[in-house]
N, CA and C of each residue as an Amber inpcrd file, in Angstrom:
protein
   594
   0.8480000  -1.1950000   0.0000000   0.0000000   0.0000000   0.0000000
   0.8830000   1.2440000   0.0000000   0.5190000   2.2040000  -0.8180000
   1.3380000   3.4230000  -0.8260000   1.0580000   4.2230000   0.4440000
   2.0330000   4.9670000   0.8370000   1.9340000   5.7380000   2.0780000
   0.8980000   6.8580000   1.9100000   0.1820000   7.1870000   2.9680000
  -0.7220000   8.3360000   2.8930000  -0.4480000   9.2700000   4.0630000
  -1.1750000  10.3800000   4.0840000  -0.8890000  11.4270000   5.0680000
  -1.1420000  10.9970000   6.5050000  -1.8150000   9.8330000   6.6870000
  -2.0810000   9.3810000   8.0500000  -0.8800000   8.6100000   8.6170000
   0.2030000   8.5230000   7.8670000   1.4070000   7.8480000   8.3610000
   2.0420000   8.6700000   9.4830000   2.5810000   7.9700000  10.4790000
   3.2190000   8.6660000  11.5990000   4.5280000   9.3260000  11.1750000
   5.3000000   8.5890000  10.3860000   6.6060000   9.1070000   9.9230000
   6.6550000   8.9950000   8.4030000   6.2250000  10.0240000   7.6860000
   6.2430000   9.9440000   6.2250000   7.6700000   9.7320000   5.7140000
   7.8020000   8.9220000   4.6770000   9.1260000   8.6710000   4.1040000
   9.2850000   9.3510000   2.7450000   8.2200000   9.9920000   2.2640000
   8.2980000  10.6870000   0.9680000   9.4180000  11.7240000   1.0150000
  10.1330000  11.8570000  -0.0890000  11.2080000  12.8630000  -0.1560000
  10.6160000  14.2500000   0.0740000  11.3300000  15.0780000   0.8160000
  10.8320000  16.4300000   1.0910000  10.6520000  17.2140000  -0.2060000
   9.5910000  17.9950000  -0.2470000   9.2780000  18.8090000  -1.4220000
   8.5670000  20.0620000  -0.9110000   9.3470000  20.9590000  -0.3210000
   8.7640000  22.1290000   0.3500000   8.1930000  23.1310000  -0.6470000
   7.0120000  23.6380000  -0.3020000   6.3570000  24.6810000  -1.1050000
   5.8710000  25.7700000  -0.1680000   5.7280000  26.9640000  -0.6910000
   5.1120000  28.0420000   0.0820000   3.8180000  28.4210000  -0.6240000
   2.7400000  28.4740000   0.1170000   1.4490000  28.8440000  -0.4710000
   0.8560000  29.9960000   0.3210000  -0.0490000  30.7270000  -0.3240000
  -0.7280000  31.8300000   0.3460000  -2.2230000  31.5650000   0.2860000
  -2.9050000  31.7600000   1.3940000  -4.3510000  31.5280000   1.4420000
  -5.0110000  32.6280000   2.2560000  -6.1950000  33.0400000   1.8270000
  -6.9750000  33.9940000   2.6170000  -8.0930000  33.2220000   3.3090000
  -8.0740000  33.2450000   4.6370000  -9.0410000  32.5150000   5.4520000
  -9.6680000  33.4750000   6.4450000 -10.9740000  33.5430000   6.4580000
 -11.7130000  34.4590000   7.3440000 -11.1970000  35.8910000   7.1890000
 -10.9140000  36.2690000   5.9510000 -10.5250000  37.6500000   5.6740000
  -9.0800000  37.9900000   5.9870000  -8.3030000  37.0080000   6.3980000
  -6.9060000  37.2730000   6.7000000  -6.0200000  36.4240000   5.7840000
  -4.9420000  37.0000000   5.2860000  -4.0560000  36.2630000   4.3930000
  -2.9130000  35.6320000   5.1800000  -2.7260000  34.3560000   4.9540000
  -1.6850000  33.5890000   5.6400000  -0.7130000  33.0120000   4.6130000
   0.5220000  32.8090000   5.0440000   1.5110000  32.0940000   4.2350000
   1.8190000  30.7860000   4.9410000   1.7220000  29.6880000   4.2140000
   1.9960000  28.3720000   4.7870000   3.1050000  27.6720000   4.0080000
   3.9600000  26.9680000   4.7380000   4.9280000  26.0830000   4.1060000
   4.3280000  24.6840000   4.1450000   4.3530000  23.9790000   3.0200000
   3.8260000  22.6150000   2.9600000   4.9450000  21.6870000   2.4730000
   4.6790000  20.3980000   2.5170000   5.7080000  19.4280000   2.1440000
   5.0290000  18.1560000   1.6440000   5.8090000  17.3140000   0.9750000
   5.3040000  15.9930000   0.5870000   4.9890000  15.1980000   1.8490000
   4.0490000  14.2670000   1.7320000   3.7250000  13.4000000   2.8670000
   2.7250000  14.0090000   3.8320000   2.1590000  15.1950000   3.4900000
   1.1080000  15.7830000   4.3210000  -0.1240000  16.0090000   3.4540000
  -1.2690000  16.1730000   4.1140000  -2.5420000  16.3100000   3.4110000
  -2.6060000  17.6360000   2.6640000  -3.0510000  17.5670000   1.4060000
  -3.3620000  18.7510000   0.6030000  -2.2030000  19.7400000   0.5250000
  -1.0650000  19.2410000   0.0760000   0.1500000  20.0590000   0.1350000
   0.1740000  21.2180000  -0.8650000  -0.6610000  21.1570000  -1.9240000
  -0.5970000  22.2150000  -2.9460000  -1.4860000  23.4180000  -2.6310000
  -2.2690000  23.3050000  -1.5660000  -3.1500000  24.4040000  -1.1830000
  -4.1810000  23.8870000  -0.1990000  -4.7550000  24.7740000   0.5910000
  -5.7580000  24.3380000   1.5760000  -6.9300000  23.7320000   0.8090000
  -7.3150000  22.5140000   1.1700000  -8.3700000  21.8320000   0.4090000
  -9.7150000  22.5180000   0.6090000 -10.5770000  22.3290000  -0.3710000
 -11.8570000  23.0490000  -0.3950000 -12.7030000  22.7600000   0.8480000
 -12.7260000  21.4870000   1.2820000 -13.5210000  21.1310000   2.4580000
 -13.0780000  21.8790000   3.7110000 -11.7480000  21.9600000   3.9110000
 -11.2280000  22.6980000   5.0730000 -11.6140000  24.1680000   4.9970000
 -11.5610000  24.7310000   3.7830000 -11.9390000  26.1510000   3.6220000
 -13.4060000  26.3740000   3.9780000 -14.2650000  25.4700000   3.5120000
 -15.6990000  25.5920000   3.8070000 -15.9190000  25.5130000   5.3220000
 -15.2000000  24.5960000   5.9830000 -15.3290000  24.4610000   7.4350000
 -14.8390000  25.7190000   8.1470000 -13.6870000  26.2320000   7.7440000
 -13.1300000  27.4340000   8.3780000 -14.1180000  28.6050000   8.2710000
 -14.7120000  28.7670000   7.0880000 -15.6320000  29.8950000   6.8800000
 -16.9260000  29.7280000   7.6780000 -17.2720000  28.4800000   8.0390000
 -18.5300000  28.2120000   8.7630000 -18.3990000  28.2850000  10.2810000
 -17.1710000  28.1350000  10.7870000 -16.9650000  27.9930000  12.2300000
 -17.5320000  29.1470000  13.0450000 -18.1560000  28.7840000  14.1590000
 -18.6060000  29.7760000  15.1440000 -17.8010000  29.5200000  16.4170000
 -16.8320000  30.3860000  16.6420000 -15.9340000  30.2210000  17.7920000
 -15.8560000  31.5500000  18.5240000 -16.0900000  31.5220000  19.8420000
 -16.0300000  32.7800000  20.5960000 -14.5780000  33.1190000  20.9390000
 -14.3540000  34.3730000  21.3110000 -12.9960000  34.8760000  21.5400000
 -12.2450000  34.1400000  22.6400000 -12.9580000  33.5820000  23.6100000
 -12.2820000  32.9300000  24.7430000 -12.3210000  31.4070000  24.6710000
 -12.6830000  30.8730000  23.5450000 -12.8140000  29.4150000  23.4120000
 -11.4820000  28.6800000  23.5480000 -11.5880000  27.4930000  24.1350000
 -10.4790000  26.5300000  24.1250000 -10.8260000  25.5640000  23.0060000
 -10.0160000  25.5620000  21.9590000 -10.3340000  24.8160000  20.7400000
  -9.3240000  23.6890000  20.5310000  -9.7950000  22.5760000  19.9870000
  -8.9160000  21.4740000  19.6050000  -9.1010000  21.2000000  18.1160000
  -7.9910000  21.2250000  17.3800000  -7.9990000  20.8960000  15.9510000
  -7.3770000  19.5140000  15.7960000  -8.2000000  18.5350000  15.3890000
  -7.7370000  17.1480000  15.2710000  -7.3500000  16.8600000  13.8200000
  -6.1090000  16.4020000  13.6260000  -5.6110000  16.1670000  12.2770000
  -5.2830000  17.5060000  11.6290000  -4.4570000  18.2860000  12.3300000
  -4.2370000  19.6880000  11.9480000  -3.4440000  19.8460000  10.6560000
  -2.7420000  18.7680000  10.2130000  -1.9220000  18.9180000   9.0170000
  -0.8900000  20.0170000   9.2120000  -0.6420000  20.7920000   8.1660000
   0.3470000  21.8770000   8.3010000  -0.2390000  23.1300000   8.9460000
  -1.5050000  23.0430000   9.4160000  -2.0080000  24.0550000  10.3250000
  -3.0540000  25.0570000   9.8900000  -3.5900000  25.0170000   8.6610000
  -4.4760000  26.1040000   8.2530000  -5.7310000  26.2860000   9.1050000
  -6.3970000  25.1820000   9.4620000  -7.6430000  25.3300000  10.2260000
  -7.3700000  25.8310000  11.6360000  -6.3890000  25.2260000  12.3110000
  -6.0800000  25.6400000  13.6850000  -5.5790000  27.0630000  13.7540000
  -4.7560000  27.4510000  12.7910000  -4.2100000  28.8120000  12.7830000
  -5.3190000  29.8230000  12.5060000  -6.2260000  29.4930000  11.5840000
  -7.3730000  30.3850000  11.3290000  -8.2900000  30.4470000  12.5520000
  -8.4940000  29.2940000  13.2240000  -9.3300000  29.2630000  14.4360000
  -8.7100000  30.1220000  15.5340000  -7.3730000  30.1450000  15.5970000
  -6.6900000  30.9560000  16.6150000  -6.9380000  32.4470000  16.3830000
  -7.2050000  32.8050000  15.1400000  -7.5590000  34.1960000  14.8390000
  -8.9560000  34.5560000  15.3030000  -9.7950000  33.5390000  15.5550000
 -11.1480000  33.7640000  16.0830000 -11.1320000  33.7100000  17.6140000
 -10.3990000  32.7270000  18.1600000 -10.3140000  32.5620000  19.6240000
  -9.1380000  33.3970000  20.1440000  -9.2070000  34.7100000  19.9180000
  -8.0330000  35.5570000  20.1920000  -7.6690000  35.6320000  21.6710000
  -8.6380000  35.3860000  22.5640000  -8.3390000  35.3810000  24.0040000
  -8.3880000  33.9600000  24.5640000  -8.4380000  32.9820000  23.6680000
  -8.4440000  31.5720000  24.0790000  -7.1880000  30.9000000  23.5440000
  -7.2370000  29.5940000  23.4180000  -6.0980000  28.8710000  22.8340000
  -6.6160000  27.7930000  21.8980000  -5.7750000  27.4490000  20.9410000
  -6.0910000  26.3570000  20.0240000  -4.9920000  25.3050000  20.1690000
  -5.4080000  24.0900000  20.5050000  -4.4760000  22.9650000  20.5740000
  -4.6190000  22.2010000  19.2650000  -3.4880000  21.9710000  18.6030000
  -3.5010000  21.3180000  17.2960000  -2.7590000  19.9950000  17.3920000
  -3.3970000  18.9140000  16.9460000  -2.7640000  17.5940000  17.0250000
  -2.8110000  16.8890000  15.6730000  -1.7970000  16.0820000  15.4140000
  -1.7560000  15.2640000  14.2020000  -0.8490000  14.0710000  14.4650000
  -1.1680000  12.9360000  13.8700000  -0.3220000  11.7440000  14.0200000
   0.9800000  11.8940000  13.2310000   0.9290000  12.7120000  12.1810000
   2.0300000  12.8480000  11.2230000   3.0720000  13.8360000  11.7510000
   4.2560000  13.3320000  12.0960000   5.2560000  14.2170000  12.7180000
   5.7360000  15.3170000  11.7720000   5.7280000  15.0450000  10.4870000
   6.1170000  16.0730000   9.5180000   5.0820000  17.2050000   9.5140000
   3.8110000  16.8410000   9.5830000   2.7420000  17.8430000   9.6420000
   2.8690000  18.7060000  10.9000000   3.1790000  18.0710000  12.0230000
   3.3220000  18.7990000  13.2950000   4.4420000  19.8390000  13.2060000
   5.5720000  19.4440000  12.6300000   6.6900000  20.3880000  12.4590000
   6.2960000  21.5610000  11.5660000   5.5960000  21.2550000  10.4810000
   5.1420000  22.3160000   9.5660000   4.1490000  23.2500000  10.2540000
   3.2370000  22.6740000  11.0380000   2.2460000  23.5010000  11.7430000
   2.9390000  24.4610000  12.7070000   3.9770000  23.9660000  13.4080000
   4.7310000  24.8420000  14.3200000   5.3970000  25.9760000  13.5410000
   6.0050000  25.6170000  12.4140000   6.6770000  26.5830000  11.5620000
   5.6770000  27.6280000  11.0390000   4.4960000  27.1610000  10.6510000
   3.4910000  28.0560000  10.0750000   2.8530000  28.9750000  11.1130000
   2.6990000  28.4740000  12.3340000   2.1760000  29.3410000  13.4070000
   3.1660000  30.4840000  13.6490000   4.4430000  30.1420000  13.6960000
   5.4950000  31.1400000  13.9140000   5.5600000  32.1360000  12.7510000
   5.5400000  31.6030000  11.5530000   5.6170000  32.4180000  10.3420000
   4.4710000  33.4350000  10.2690000   3.2850000  33.0380000  10.7560000
   2.1140000  33.9260000  10.7210000   1.8940000  34.6570000  12.0500000
   2.9060000  34.5740000  12.9210000   2.8840000  35.2490000  14.2300000
   1.6200000  34.9270000  15.0370000   1.2720000  33.6570000  15.0190000
   0.1250000  33.1880000  15.8010000   0.6860000  32.5100000  17.0490000
   0.4100000  33.1050000  18.2150000   1.0480000  32.6330000  19.4450000
   0.1070000  31.8650000  20.3760000  -1.2130000  31.9540000  20.1650000
  -2.1570000  31.3030000  21.0880000  -2.4820000  29.8790000  20.6270000
  -1.4210000  29.1620000  20.2040000  -1.5930000  27.7700000  19.7740000
  -0.5990000  26.8740000  20.4950000  -1.0010000  25.6140000  20.6180000
  -0.1260000  24.5720000  21.1650000  -0.2230000  23.4210000  20.1680000
   0.9090000  22.9190000  19.7170000   0.8970000  21.9370000  18.6320000
   1.6650000  20.6900000  19.0700000   1.0380000  19.5280000  18.9190000
   1.6970000  18.3010000  19.3790000   1.3140000  17.0970000  18.5250000
   2.1780000  16.0950000  18.5580000   1.8920000  14.8540000  17.8530000
   0.9620000  14.0020000  18.7160000  -0.0400000  13.4170000  18.0740000
  -0.9890000  12.5890000  18.8150000  -1.6980000  11.6480000  17.8560000
  -1.8540000  10.4070000  18.2620000  -2.6750000   9.4680000  17.5000000
  -4.1150000   9.7460000  17.9070000  -4.8820000  10.2580000  16.9640000
  -6.2440000  10.7310000  17.2430000  -6.1690000  11.7510000  18.4000000
  -6.9560000  11.5630000  19.4880000  -6.9350000  12.5430000  20.5860000
  -6.1790000  12.0160000  21.8010000  -5.3940000  10.9470000  21.6100000
  -4.7730000  10.2750000  22.7590000  -3.9700000  11.2100000  23.6590000
  -3.2440000  12.1620000  23.0790000  -2.3620000  13.0330000  23.8710000
  -3.1290000  14.0730000  24.7010000  -4.4180000  14.2710000  24.3820000
  -5.1840000  15.3260000  25.0810000  -6.4540000  14.7700000  25.7220000
  -6.5190000  13.4470000  25.8340000  -7.7700000  12.8070000  26.2630000
  -8.1550000  13.1720000  27.6980000  -7.2000000  13.6470000  28.5050000
  -7.5160000  14.0320000  29.8890000  -7.7870000  15.5210000  30.0370000
  -7.9080000  16.2210000  28.9070000  -8.1880000  17.6610000  28.9600000
  -9.6030000  17.9410000  28.4690000 -10.0410000  19.1910000  28.6110000
 -11.3890000  19.5360000  28.1260000 -11.3200000  20.7650000  27.2250000
 -12.2850000  20.8240000  26.3000000 -12.3290000  21.8860000  25.2920000
 -13.7630000  22.3650000  25.0810000 -13.8770000  23.5750000  24.5490000
 -15.1950000  24.1230000  24.2070000 -15.6120000  23.7060000  22.7960000
 -14.6170000  23.6220000  21.9150000 -14.8840000  23.3230000  20.5070000
 -13.8240000  22.3510000  19.9940000 -14.2560000  21.3500000  19.2410000
 -13.3320000  20.4690000  18.5210000 -13.6360000  20.6230000  17.0390000
 -12.5920000  20.8080000  16.2250000 -12.7960000  20.9080000  14.7810000
 -11.9680000  19.8240000  14.0960000 -12.5150000  19.2480000  13.0220000
 -11.7420000  18.2570000  12.2810000 -12.2590000  18.0970000  10.8590000
 -11.3000000  17.9540000   9.9610000 -11.5890000  17.4640000   8.6150000
 -11.1030000  16.0250000   8.6980000 -11.9980000  15.0850000   9.0400000
 -11.5390000  13.7590000   9.4700000 -10.7600000  13.0080000   8.3850000
  -9.7960000  12.1890000   8.8020000  -8.9520000  11.4560000   7.8480000
  -9.6890000  10.2690000   7.2530000 -10.5310000  10.5480000   6.2650000
 -11.3940000   9.5180000   5.6660000 -10.5820000   8.2980000   5.2130000
  -9.4050000   8.5620000   4.6340000  -8.6070000   7.4440000   4.1060000
  -8.0900000   6.5280000   5.2070000  -8.1160000   6.9850000   6.4410000
  -7.6670000   6.1260000   7.5440000  -8.7310000   5.0830000   7.8930000
  -9.9440000   5.2480000   7.3550000 -11.0020000   4.2610000   7.5680000
 -12.0620000   4.7220000   8.5520000 -13.2510000   4.1280000   8.4050000
 -14.4110000   4.5140000   9.2190000 -14.1640000   4.3140000  10.7120000
 -13.4740000   3.2410000  11.0590000 -13.2240000   2.9510000  12.4830000
 -12.4360000   4.0880000  13.1330000 -11.4020000   4.5790000  12.4370000
 -10.5880000   5.6820000  12.9590000 -11.4230000   6.9520000  13.0780000
 -12.1950000   7.2430000  12.0400000 -13.0250000   8.4590000  12.0360000
 -14.0310000   8.4140000  13.1810000 -14.6830000   7.2700000  13.3770000
 -15.6820000   7.1460000  14.4500000 -15.0270000   7.2200000  15.8290000
 -13.7900000   6.7310000  15.9300000 -13.0550000   6.8530000  17.1970000
 -12.7760000   8.3160000  17.5180000 -12.4410000   9.0870000  16.4890000
 -12.2140000  10.5300000  16.6820000 -13.4930000  11.1840000  17.2120000
 -14.6490000  10.8010000  16.6580000 -15.9240000  11.3550000  17.1350000
 -16.1550000  10.9940000  18.6060000 -15.8790000   9.7370000  18.9560000
 -16.0790000   9.2790000  20.3460000 -15.1640000  10.0400000  21.2990000
 -13.8960000  10.1790000  20.9040000 -12.9480000  10.8870000  21.7630000
 -13.2900000  12.3760000  21.8580000 -13.7830000  12.9410000  20.7610000
 -14.1810000  14.3560000  20.7840000 -15.3100000  14.5680000  21.8000000
 -16.2630000  13.6450000  21.8040000 -17.3660000  13.7270000  22.7720000
 -16.8250000  13.6760000  24.1960000 -15.8150000  12.8420000  24.3910000
 -15.2180000  12.6710000  25.7160000 -14.5430000  13.9570000  26.2200000
 -13.8420000  14.6720000  25.3400000 -13.0720000  15.8440000  25.7850000
 -13.8820000  17.1430000  25.7730000 -15.0570000  17.1260000  25.1490000
 -15.8480000  18.3570000  25.0930000 -16.5490000  18.6330000  26.4210000
 -16.5680000  19.9080000  26.8020000 -17.3460000  20.3140000  27.9760000
 -18.8290000  20.2400000  27.6180000 -19.6790000  20.1850000  28.6300000
 -21.1250000  20.1890000  28.3700000 -21.4700000  21.4570000  27.6030000
 -22.2450000  21.2970000  26.5400000 -22.6070000  22.4450000  25.7080000
 -21.5870000  22.7280000  24.6170000 -20.4350000  22.0410000  24.6780000
 -19.3940000  22.2260000  23.6650000 -19.7970000  21.5680000  22.3560000
 -19.0880000  21.9070000  21.2800000 -19.4920000  21.3830000  19.9890000
 -18.3180000  20.8770000  19.1560000 -18.6170000  19.8420000  18.3790000
 -17.6890000  19.2770000  17.4040000 -18.1410000  19.7420000  16.0230000
 -17.2020000  20.3020000  15.2580000 -17.4860000  20.7280000  13.8880000
 -16.6870000  19.8580000  12.9390000 -17.3590000  19.2720000  11.9540000
 -16.6410000  18.4590000  10.9700000 -17.0670000  18.8460000   9.5550000
 -16.2020000  18.5410000   8.6090000 -16.5700000  18.6550000   7.1900000
 -16.4130000  17.2670000   6.5920000 -17.3900000  16.8670000   5.7820000
 -17.3210000  15.5420000   5.1640000 -18.0950000  15.5710000   3.8540000
 -17.6100000  14.8480000   2.8750000 -18.3170000  14.7750000   1.6080000
 -19.4000000  13.7090000   1.6910000 -20.5090000  13.9770000   1.0240000
 -21.6090000  13.0110000   1.0220000 -21.1140000  11.6470000   0.5480000
 -20.3170000  11.6430000  -0.5250000 -19.8630000  10.3680000  -1.1010000
 -18.8050000   9.6830000  -0.2340000 -18.2690000  10.4100000   0.7510000
 -17.2470000   9.8100000   1.6210000 -17.8280000   9.3300000   2.9440000
 -19.1360000   9.2310000   2.9950000 -19.7280000   8.6570000   4.2040000
 -20.4170000   9.6360000   5.1240000 -20.8950000  10.7620000   4.5680000
 -21.5990000  11.7280000   5.4210000 -22.7920000  11.0990000   6.1590000
 -23.6350000  10.2750000   5.4780000 -24.7820000   9.7090000   6.2000000
 -24.3820000   8.8470000   7.3990000 -23.3460000   7.9890000   7.2490000
 -22.9590000   7.1330000   8.3800000 -22.2810000   7.9610000   9.4730000
 -21.5490000   9.0130000   9.0710000 -20.9360000   9.9130000  10.0680000
 -22.0320000  10.6070000  10.8720000 -23.0470000  11.0690000  10.1810000
 -24.1670000  11.7660000  10.8290000 -24.8530000  10.8380000  11.8430000
 -25.0720000   9.6010000  11.4210000 -25.7190000   8.6180000  12.3060000
 -24.8680000   8.3460000  13.5380000 -23.5480000   8.2320000  13.3330000
 -22.6440000   7.9990000  14.4620000 -22.6850000   9.1790000  15.4240000
 -22.6660000  10.3930000  14.8870000 -22.7070000  11.5900000  15.7360000
 -24.0220000  11.6520000  16.5150000 -25.1230000  11.2760000  15.8570000
 -26.4290000  11.3000000  16.5440000 -26.4710000  10.3000000  17.6930000
 -25.6790000   9.2260000  17.5810000 -25.6620000   8.2340000  18.6650000
 -24.8760000   8.7380000  19.8800000 -24.0530000   9.7790000  19.6730000
 -23.1820000  10.2830000  20.7440000 -23.6410000  11.6110000  21.3330000
 -24.1190000  12.5070000  20.4750000 -24.3430000  13.9010000  20.8780000
 -25.8180000  14.2280000  21.0620000 -26.0820000  15.2430000  21.8810000
 -27.4530000  15.6600000  22.1730000 -28.1250000  16.2660000  20.9450000
 -27.3540000  17.0160000  20.1660000 -27.9330000  17.7020000  19.0080000
 -26.9440000  17.6860000  17.8470000 -27.4120000  17.2810000  16.6820000
 -26.5650000  17.2480000  15.4850000 -27.2990000  17.9990000  14.3820000
 -26.6070000  18.9320000  13.7370000 -27.2690000  19.6590000  12.6460000
 -26.2920000  19.9850000  11.5240000 -26.8380000  20.0470000  10.3260000
 -26.0290000  20.4410000   9.1820000 -26.0080000  21.9650000   9.1440000
 -24.8000000  22.5370000   9.1270000 -24.6520000  23.9930000   9.1920000
 -24.4140000  24.6130000   7.8140000 -24.2310000  23.7650000   6.8260000
 -24.0190000  24.2980000   5.4840000 -23.5310000  23.2060000   4.5600000
 -23.6650000  23.4540000   3.2680000 -23.0920000  22.5190000   2.2940000
 -22.6410000  23.2880000   1.0730000 -21.5970000  22.7760000   0.4480000
 -21.0050000  23.4590000  -0.6880000 -20.2430000  22.4320000  -1.5200000
 -20.6060000  22.3040000  -2.7980000 -19.9240000  21.3840000  -3.7250000
 -19.7900000  19.9680000  -3.1610000 -20.8350000  19.4690000  -2.5390000
 -20.7940000  18.1000000  -2.0190000 -20.2100000  17.9730000  -0.6250000
 -19.6280000  19.0570000  -0.1150000 -19.0930000  19.0440000   1.2540000
 -20.1920000  19.4670000   2.2300000 -20.2680000  18.7530000   3.3360000
 -21.2710000  19.1030000   4.3540000 -20.5650000  19.5020000   5.6420000
 -21.0550000  20.5620000   6.2190000 -20.5300000  21.0090000   7.5210000
 -21.5280000  20.5430000   8.5760000 -21.0500000  19.7570000   9.4990000
 -21.9130000  19.2130000  10.5490000 -21.4160000  19.6830000  11.9080000
 -22.3670000  20.1620000  12.7040000 -22.0510000  20.5870000  14.0790000
 -22.7870000  19.6290000  15.0190000 -22.0310000  19.0440000  15.9540000
 -22.6160000  18.1250000  16.9450000 -22.3780000  18.7250000  18.3310000
 -23.4740000  18.9980000  19.0360000 -23.3700000  19.6550000  20.3430000
 -23.6100000  18.6760000  21.4770000 -22.7450000  18.7830000  22.5020000
 -22.8380000  17.8690000  23.6450000 -23.8900000  18.3720000  24.6210000
């Protein structure tokens, strides 16, 4: 099987690129590399999720599967008096996310390597955001949902983006089995934004 972005230690030869993206009205510069998700530019689903997010200024946010950091860094611009914890299994992605937070002078972030939410499972958050790693399989994605429910404070919410053809109906059903309220917050080009509130 060829390696994918869910690998812990990517072996793909480095291929650094610099990209520019405007997210929530602010322009960011990101360094990307081979062996990470969507290296040529922030993927459309993540952009739709970023534009939909409702995060208050003092929120404690968790970005699961942060990649090189676009969603967490944009979320940190919303939670300006809070913090965003960014986790990814991929050590190359974690290094890039740290580099990108520094490059964009975003200081209210904490970035660490973690298999799913394992490294933060004893902490609590107001908001969890994720563009779930569909290629890692349904079991992994559903585990992320379960762990997100575990770390969210009462009234907290999980925001996800998922394509209908990539299992949105089964994801929705899984979320309904865990959370008090699940609703679709928007859709664009086959991508659905789902908010699940504890």
